[in-house]
PDB file of C-alpha atoms in Angstrom:
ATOM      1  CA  UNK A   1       0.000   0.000   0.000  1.00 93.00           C
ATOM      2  CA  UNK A   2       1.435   3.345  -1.388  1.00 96.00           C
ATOM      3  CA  UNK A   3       0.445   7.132   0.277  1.00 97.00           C
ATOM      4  CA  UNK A   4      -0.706   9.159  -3.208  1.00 98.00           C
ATOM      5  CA  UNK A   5      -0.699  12.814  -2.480  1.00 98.00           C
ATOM      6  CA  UNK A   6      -2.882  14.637  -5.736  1.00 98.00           C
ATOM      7  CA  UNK A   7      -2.339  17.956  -6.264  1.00 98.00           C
ATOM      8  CA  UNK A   8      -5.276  19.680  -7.990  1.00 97.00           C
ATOM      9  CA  UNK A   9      -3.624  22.714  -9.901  1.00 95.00           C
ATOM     10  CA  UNK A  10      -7.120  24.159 -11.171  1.00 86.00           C
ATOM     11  CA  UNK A  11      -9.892  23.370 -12.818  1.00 79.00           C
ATOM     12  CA  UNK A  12     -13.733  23.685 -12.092  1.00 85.00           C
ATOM     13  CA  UNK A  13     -15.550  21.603  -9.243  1.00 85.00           C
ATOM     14  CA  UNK A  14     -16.912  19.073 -11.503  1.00 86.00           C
ATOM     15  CA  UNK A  15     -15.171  19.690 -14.609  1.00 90.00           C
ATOM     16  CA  UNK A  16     -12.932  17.688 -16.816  1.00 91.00           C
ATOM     17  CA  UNK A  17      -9.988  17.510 -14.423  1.00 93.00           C
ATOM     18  CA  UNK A  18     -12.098  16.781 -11.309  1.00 93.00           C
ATOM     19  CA  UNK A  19     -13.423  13.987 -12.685  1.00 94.00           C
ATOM     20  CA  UNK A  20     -10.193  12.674 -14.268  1.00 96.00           C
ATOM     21  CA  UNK A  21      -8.892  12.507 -10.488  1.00 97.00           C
ATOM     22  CA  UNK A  22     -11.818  11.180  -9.375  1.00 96.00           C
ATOM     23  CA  UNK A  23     -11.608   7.978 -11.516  1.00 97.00           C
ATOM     24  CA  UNK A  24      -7.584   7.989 -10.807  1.00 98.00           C
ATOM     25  CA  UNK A  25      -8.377   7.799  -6.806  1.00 98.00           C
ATOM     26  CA  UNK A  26     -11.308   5.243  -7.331  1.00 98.00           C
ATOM     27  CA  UNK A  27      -9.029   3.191  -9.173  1.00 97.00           C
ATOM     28  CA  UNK A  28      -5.799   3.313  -6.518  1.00 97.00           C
ATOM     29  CA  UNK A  29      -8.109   3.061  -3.731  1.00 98.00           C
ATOM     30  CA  UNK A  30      -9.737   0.069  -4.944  1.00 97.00           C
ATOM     31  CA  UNK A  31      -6.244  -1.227  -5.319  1.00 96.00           C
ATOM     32  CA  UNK A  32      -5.465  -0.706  -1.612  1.00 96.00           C
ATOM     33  CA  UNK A  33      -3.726   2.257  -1.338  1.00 97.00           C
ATOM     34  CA  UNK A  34      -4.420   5.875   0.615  1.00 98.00           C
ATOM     35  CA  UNK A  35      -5.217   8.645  -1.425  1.00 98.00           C
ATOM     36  CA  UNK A  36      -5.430  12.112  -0.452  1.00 98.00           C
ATOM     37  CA  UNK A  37      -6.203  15.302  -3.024  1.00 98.00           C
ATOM     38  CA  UNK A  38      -5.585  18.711  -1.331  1.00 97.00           C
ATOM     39  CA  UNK A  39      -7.191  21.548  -4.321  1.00 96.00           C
ATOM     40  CA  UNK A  40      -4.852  24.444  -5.049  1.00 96.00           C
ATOM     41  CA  UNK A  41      -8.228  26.460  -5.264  1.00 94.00           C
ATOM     42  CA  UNK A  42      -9.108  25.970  -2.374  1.00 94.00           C
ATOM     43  CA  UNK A  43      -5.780  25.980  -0.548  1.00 95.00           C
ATOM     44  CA  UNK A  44      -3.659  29.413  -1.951  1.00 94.00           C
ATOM     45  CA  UNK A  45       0.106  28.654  -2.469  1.00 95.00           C
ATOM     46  CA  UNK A  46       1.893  31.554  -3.599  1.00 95.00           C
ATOM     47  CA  UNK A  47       4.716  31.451  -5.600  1.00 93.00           C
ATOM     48  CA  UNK A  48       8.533  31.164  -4.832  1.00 93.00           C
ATOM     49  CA  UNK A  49       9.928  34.998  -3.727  1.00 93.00           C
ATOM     50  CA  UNK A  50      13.707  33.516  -4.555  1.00 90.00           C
ATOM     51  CA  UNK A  51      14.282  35.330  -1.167  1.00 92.00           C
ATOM     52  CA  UNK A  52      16.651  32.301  -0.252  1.00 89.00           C
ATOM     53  CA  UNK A  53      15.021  33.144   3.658  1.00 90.00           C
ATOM     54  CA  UNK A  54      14.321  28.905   3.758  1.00 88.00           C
ATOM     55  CA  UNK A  55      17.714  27.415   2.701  1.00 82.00           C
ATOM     56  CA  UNK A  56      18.323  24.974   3.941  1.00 75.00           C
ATOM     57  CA  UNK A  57      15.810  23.622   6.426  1.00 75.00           C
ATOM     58  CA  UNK A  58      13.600  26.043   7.454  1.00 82.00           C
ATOM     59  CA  UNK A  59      10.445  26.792   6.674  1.00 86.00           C
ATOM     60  CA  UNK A  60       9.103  29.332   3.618  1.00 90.00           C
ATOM     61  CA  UNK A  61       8.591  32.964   5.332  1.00 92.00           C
ATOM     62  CA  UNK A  62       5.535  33.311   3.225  1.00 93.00           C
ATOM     63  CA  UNK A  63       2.479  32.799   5.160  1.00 91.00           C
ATOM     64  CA  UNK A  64      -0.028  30.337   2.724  1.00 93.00           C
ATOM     65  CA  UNK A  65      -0.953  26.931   3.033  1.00 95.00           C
ATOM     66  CA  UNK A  66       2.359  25.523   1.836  1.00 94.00           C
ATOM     67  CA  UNK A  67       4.115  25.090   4.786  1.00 91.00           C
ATOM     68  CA  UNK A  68       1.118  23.026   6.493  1.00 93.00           C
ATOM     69  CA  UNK A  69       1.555  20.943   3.529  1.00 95.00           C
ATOM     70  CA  UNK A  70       5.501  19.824   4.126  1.00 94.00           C
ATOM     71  CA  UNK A  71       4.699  17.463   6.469  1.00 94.00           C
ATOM     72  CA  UNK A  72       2.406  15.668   3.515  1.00 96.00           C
ATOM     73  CA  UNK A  73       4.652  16.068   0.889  1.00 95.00           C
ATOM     74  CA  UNK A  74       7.384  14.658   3.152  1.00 94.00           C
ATOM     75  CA  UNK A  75       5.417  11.661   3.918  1.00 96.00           C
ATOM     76  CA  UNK A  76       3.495  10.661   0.415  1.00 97.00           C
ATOM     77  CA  UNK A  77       5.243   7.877  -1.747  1.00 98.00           C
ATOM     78  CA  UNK A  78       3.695   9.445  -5.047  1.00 98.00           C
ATOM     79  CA  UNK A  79       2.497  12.582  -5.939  1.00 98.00           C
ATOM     80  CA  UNK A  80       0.184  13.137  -8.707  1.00 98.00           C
ATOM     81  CA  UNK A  81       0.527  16.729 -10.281  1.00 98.00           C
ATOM     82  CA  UNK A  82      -3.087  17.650 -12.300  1.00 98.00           C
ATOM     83  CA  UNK A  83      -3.986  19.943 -14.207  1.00 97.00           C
ATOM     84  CA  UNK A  84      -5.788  21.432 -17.126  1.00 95.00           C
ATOM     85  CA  UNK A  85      -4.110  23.050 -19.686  1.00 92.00           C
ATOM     86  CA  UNK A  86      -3.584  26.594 -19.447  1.00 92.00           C
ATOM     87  CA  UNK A  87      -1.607  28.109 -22.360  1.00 92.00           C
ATOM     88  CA  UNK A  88      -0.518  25.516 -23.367  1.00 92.00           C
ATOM     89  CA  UNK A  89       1.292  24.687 -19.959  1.00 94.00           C
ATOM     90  CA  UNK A  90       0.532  23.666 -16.455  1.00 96.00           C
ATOM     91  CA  UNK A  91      -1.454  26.204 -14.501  1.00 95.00           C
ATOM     92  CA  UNK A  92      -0.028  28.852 -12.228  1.00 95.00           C
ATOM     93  CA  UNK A  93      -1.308  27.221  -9.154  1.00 96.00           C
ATOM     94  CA  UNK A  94       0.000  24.276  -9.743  1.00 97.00           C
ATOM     95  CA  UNK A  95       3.587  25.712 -10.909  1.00 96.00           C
ATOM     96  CA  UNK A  96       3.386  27.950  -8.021  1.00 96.00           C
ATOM     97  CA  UNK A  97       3.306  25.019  -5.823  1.00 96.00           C
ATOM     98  CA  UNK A  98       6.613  23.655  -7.508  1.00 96.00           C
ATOM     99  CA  UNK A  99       8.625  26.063  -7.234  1.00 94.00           C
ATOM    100  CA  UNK A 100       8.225  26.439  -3.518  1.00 93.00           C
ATOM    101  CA  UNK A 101       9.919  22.747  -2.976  1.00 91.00           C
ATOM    102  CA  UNK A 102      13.020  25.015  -2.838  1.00 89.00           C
ATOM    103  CA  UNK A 103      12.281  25.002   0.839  1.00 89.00           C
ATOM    104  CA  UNK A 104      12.255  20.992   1.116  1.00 89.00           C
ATOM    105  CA  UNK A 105      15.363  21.057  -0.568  1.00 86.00           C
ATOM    106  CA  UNK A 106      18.627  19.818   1.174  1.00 85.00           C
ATOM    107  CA  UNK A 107      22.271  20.688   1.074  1.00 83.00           C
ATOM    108  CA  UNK A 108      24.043  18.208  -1.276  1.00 82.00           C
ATOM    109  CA  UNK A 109      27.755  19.062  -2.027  1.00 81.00           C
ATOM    110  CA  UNK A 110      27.880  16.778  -5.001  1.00 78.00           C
ATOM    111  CA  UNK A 111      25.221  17.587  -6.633  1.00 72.00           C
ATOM    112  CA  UNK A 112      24.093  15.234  -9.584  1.00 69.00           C
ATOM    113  CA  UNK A 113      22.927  16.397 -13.588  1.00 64.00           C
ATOM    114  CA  UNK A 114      23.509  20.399 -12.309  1.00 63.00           C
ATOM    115  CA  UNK A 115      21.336  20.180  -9.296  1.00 65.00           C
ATOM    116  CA  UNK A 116      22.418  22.367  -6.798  1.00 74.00           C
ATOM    117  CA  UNK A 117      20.674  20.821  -3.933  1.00 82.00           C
ATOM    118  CA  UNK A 118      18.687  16.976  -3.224  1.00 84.00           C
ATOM    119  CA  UNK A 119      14.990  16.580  -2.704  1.00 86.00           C
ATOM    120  CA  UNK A 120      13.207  13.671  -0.731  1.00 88.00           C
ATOM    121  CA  UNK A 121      12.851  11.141  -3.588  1.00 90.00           C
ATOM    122  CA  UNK A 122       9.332  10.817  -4.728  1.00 95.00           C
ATOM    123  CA  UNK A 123       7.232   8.460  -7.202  1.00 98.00           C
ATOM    124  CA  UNK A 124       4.696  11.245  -9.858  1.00 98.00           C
ATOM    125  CA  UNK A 125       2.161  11.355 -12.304  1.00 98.00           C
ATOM    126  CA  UNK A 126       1.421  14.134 -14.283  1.00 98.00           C
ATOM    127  CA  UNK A 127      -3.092  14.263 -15.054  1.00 98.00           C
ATOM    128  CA  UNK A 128      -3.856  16.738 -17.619  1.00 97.00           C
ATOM    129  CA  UNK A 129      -7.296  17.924 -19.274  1.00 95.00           C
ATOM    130  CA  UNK A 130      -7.547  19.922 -22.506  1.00 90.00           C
ATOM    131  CA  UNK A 131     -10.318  20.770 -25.204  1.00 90.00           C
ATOM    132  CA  UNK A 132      -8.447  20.216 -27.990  1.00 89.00           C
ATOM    133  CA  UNK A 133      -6.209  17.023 -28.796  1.00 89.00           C
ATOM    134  CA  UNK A 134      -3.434  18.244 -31.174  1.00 89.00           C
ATOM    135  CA  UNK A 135      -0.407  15.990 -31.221  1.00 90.00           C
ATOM    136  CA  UNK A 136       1.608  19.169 -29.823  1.00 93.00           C
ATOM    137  CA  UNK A 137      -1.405  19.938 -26.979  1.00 93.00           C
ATOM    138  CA  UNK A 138       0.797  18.996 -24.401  1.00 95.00           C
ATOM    139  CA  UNK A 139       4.120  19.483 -25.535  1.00 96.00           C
ATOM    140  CA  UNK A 140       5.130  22.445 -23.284  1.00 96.00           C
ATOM    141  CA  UNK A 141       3.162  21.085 -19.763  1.00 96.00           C
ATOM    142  CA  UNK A 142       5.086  17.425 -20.253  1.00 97.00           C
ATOM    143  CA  UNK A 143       8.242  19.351 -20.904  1.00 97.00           C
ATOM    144  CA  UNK A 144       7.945  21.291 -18.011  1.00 97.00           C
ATOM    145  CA  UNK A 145       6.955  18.190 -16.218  1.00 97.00           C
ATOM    146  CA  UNK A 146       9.913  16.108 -17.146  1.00 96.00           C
ATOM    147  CA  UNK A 147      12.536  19.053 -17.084  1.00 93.00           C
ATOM    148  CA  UNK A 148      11.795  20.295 -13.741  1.00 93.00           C
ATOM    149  CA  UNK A 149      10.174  17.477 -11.349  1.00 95.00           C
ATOM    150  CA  UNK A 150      12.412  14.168 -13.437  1.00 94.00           C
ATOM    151  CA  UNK A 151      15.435  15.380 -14.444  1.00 90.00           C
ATOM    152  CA  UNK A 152      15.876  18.029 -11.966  1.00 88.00           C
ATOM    153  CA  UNK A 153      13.728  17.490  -8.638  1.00 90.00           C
ATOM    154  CA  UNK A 154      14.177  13.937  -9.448  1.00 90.00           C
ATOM    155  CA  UNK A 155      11.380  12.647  -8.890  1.00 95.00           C
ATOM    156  CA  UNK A 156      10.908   8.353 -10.470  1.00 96.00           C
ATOM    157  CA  UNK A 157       7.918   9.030 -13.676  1.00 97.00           C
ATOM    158  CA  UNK A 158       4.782   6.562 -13.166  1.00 97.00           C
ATOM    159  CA  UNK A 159       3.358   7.820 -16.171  1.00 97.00           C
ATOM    160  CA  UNK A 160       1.479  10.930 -17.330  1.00 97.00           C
ATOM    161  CA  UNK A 161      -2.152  10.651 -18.579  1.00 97.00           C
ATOM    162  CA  UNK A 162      -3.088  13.508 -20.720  1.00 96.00           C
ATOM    163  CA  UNK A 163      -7.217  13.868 -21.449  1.00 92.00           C
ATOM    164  CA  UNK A 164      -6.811  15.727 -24.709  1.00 87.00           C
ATOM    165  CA  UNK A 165     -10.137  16.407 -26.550  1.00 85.00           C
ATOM    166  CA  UNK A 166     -12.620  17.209 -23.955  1.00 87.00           C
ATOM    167  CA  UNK A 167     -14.436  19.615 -25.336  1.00 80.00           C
ATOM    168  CA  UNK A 168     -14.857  23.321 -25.481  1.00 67.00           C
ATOM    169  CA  UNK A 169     -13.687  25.908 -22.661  1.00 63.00           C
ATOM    170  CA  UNK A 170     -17.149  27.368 -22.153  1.00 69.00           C
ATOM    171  CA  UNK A 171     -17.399  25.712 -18.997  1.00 66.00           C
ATOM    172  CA  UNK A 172     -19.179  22.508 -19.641  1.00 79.00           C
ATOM    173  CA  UNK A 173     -17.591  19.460 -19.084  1.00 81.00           C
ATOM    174  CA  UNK A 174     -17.113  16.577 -21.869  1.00 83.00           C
ATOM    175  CA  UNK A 175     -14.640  14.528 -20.548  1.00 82.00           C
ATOM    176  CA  UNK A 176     -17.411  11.570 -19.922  1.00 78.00           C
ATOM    177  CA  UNK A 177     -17.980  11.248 -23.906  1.00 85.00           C
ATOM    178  CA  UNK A 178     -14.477  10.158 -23.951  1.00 88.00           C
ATOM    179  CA  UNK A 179     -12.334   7.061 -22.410  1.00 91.00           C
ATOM    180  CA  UNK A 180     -10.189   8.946 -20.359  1.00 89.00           C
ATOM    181  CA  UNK A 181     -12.047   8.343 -17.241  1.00 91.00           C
ATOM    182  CA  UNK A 182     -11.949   5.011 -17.749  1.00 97.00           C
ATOM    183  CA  UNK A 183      -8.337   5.450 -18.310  1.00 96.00           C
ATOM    184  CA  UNK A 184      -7.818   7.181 -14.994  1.00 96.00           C
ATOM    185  CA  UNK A 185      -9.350   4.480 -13.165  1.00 97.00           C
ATOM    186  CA  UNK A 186      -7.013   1.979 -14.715  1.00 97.00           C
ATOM    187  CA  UNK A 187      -4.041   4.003 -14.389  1.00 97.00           C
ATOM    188  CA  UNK A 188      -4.817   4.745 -10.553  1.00 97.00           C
ATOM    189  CA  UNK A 189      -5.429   0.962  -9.719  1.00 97.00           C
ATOM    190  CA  UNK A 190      -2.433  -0.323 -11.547  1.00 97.00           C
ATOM    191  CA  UNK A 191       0.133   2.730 -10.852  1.00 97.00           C
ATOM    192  CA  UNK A 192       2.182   0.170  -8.936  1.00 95.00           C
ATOM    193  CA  UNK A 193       1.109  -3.087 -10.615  1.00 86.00           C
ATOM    194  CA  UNK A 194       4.100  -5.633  -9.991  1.00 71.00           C
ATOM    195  CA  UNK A 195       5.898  -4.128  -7.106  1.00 70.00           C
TER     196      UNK A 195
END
């Protein structure tokens, strides 16, 4: 049994990306392990100030919900980053809430690939939700995805899941007349299949 932390970097209540994490955490809690989502809409994470103030060890100055989510963070075997697609990229929340793992980040004096620092290591899963299914839709969100939580966080990938062609952005929801629900589900009940 695995602790899956899910980020929810926007979206409506209901919409397209709600329900894609819904049908991930049906799908890894039928499998047996605990999932938790904490919503960056409802929780406000500012971003990073670059004020250096938290290296290394202490806690961000900035007073948002952030710091009461460490302890979380610190604790979860996979985190699940979702999001839809906001031009062309991950939202702001959700970025916002990236950037300020500077203040997890430890003192490493040989730092790997350019790092400058070492972060608790971590499974992810990037969910993302867009209208419009392009083959370059998500080019830019699973760049920023791979650049900045794999190769330089580095976080292990469990696989991204990206809900392209769900309809218009007038508000109303069409992920259901697609299969990426059903997709979620799978991908939350087997995201540690054989281990």
């Amino acid at each position: 049994m695995k602790d899956i932390l899910v980020i929810q970097g926007g979206g409506r209540p209901g919409g397209n990306t709600a329900q894609l994490i819904d049908s991930f955490v049906k799908g890894a809690e039928e499998a047996g392990h605990r999932v938790e989502v904490i919503s960056l809409m409802k929780n406000e994470v500012k971003g990073c100030l670059g004020c250096n103030a938290c290296r290394y060890g202490k806690p961000c100055i900035q007073k948002d919900a952030f710091n009461d989510m460490v302890p979380k963070i610190k604790t979860a075997d996979c985190m699940v980053f979702a999001s839809p697609l906001y031009f062309w990229t991950v939202s702001s929340r959700l970025k916002a809430f990236i950037e300020r793992f500077y203040c997890i980040a430890q003192e490493d004096e040989a730092p790997p690939l350019g790092r400058y620092e070492k972060y608790p290591v971590k499974d992810c899963a990037l969910l993302m939700t867009a209208a419009d299914n392009f083959f370059w839709t998500f080019e830019q969100a699973v760049s920023y995805y791979n650049f900045a939580l794999i190769n330089y966080i580095g976080f292990r990938d469990k696989g991204t899941l990206l809900a392209g062609g769900c309809g218009d952005t007038n508000g109303r929801p069409q992920i259901g007349k697609t299969g990426h629900l059903q997709e979620a589900y799978e991908f939350g009940k087997h995201i540690y299949q054989g281990e």
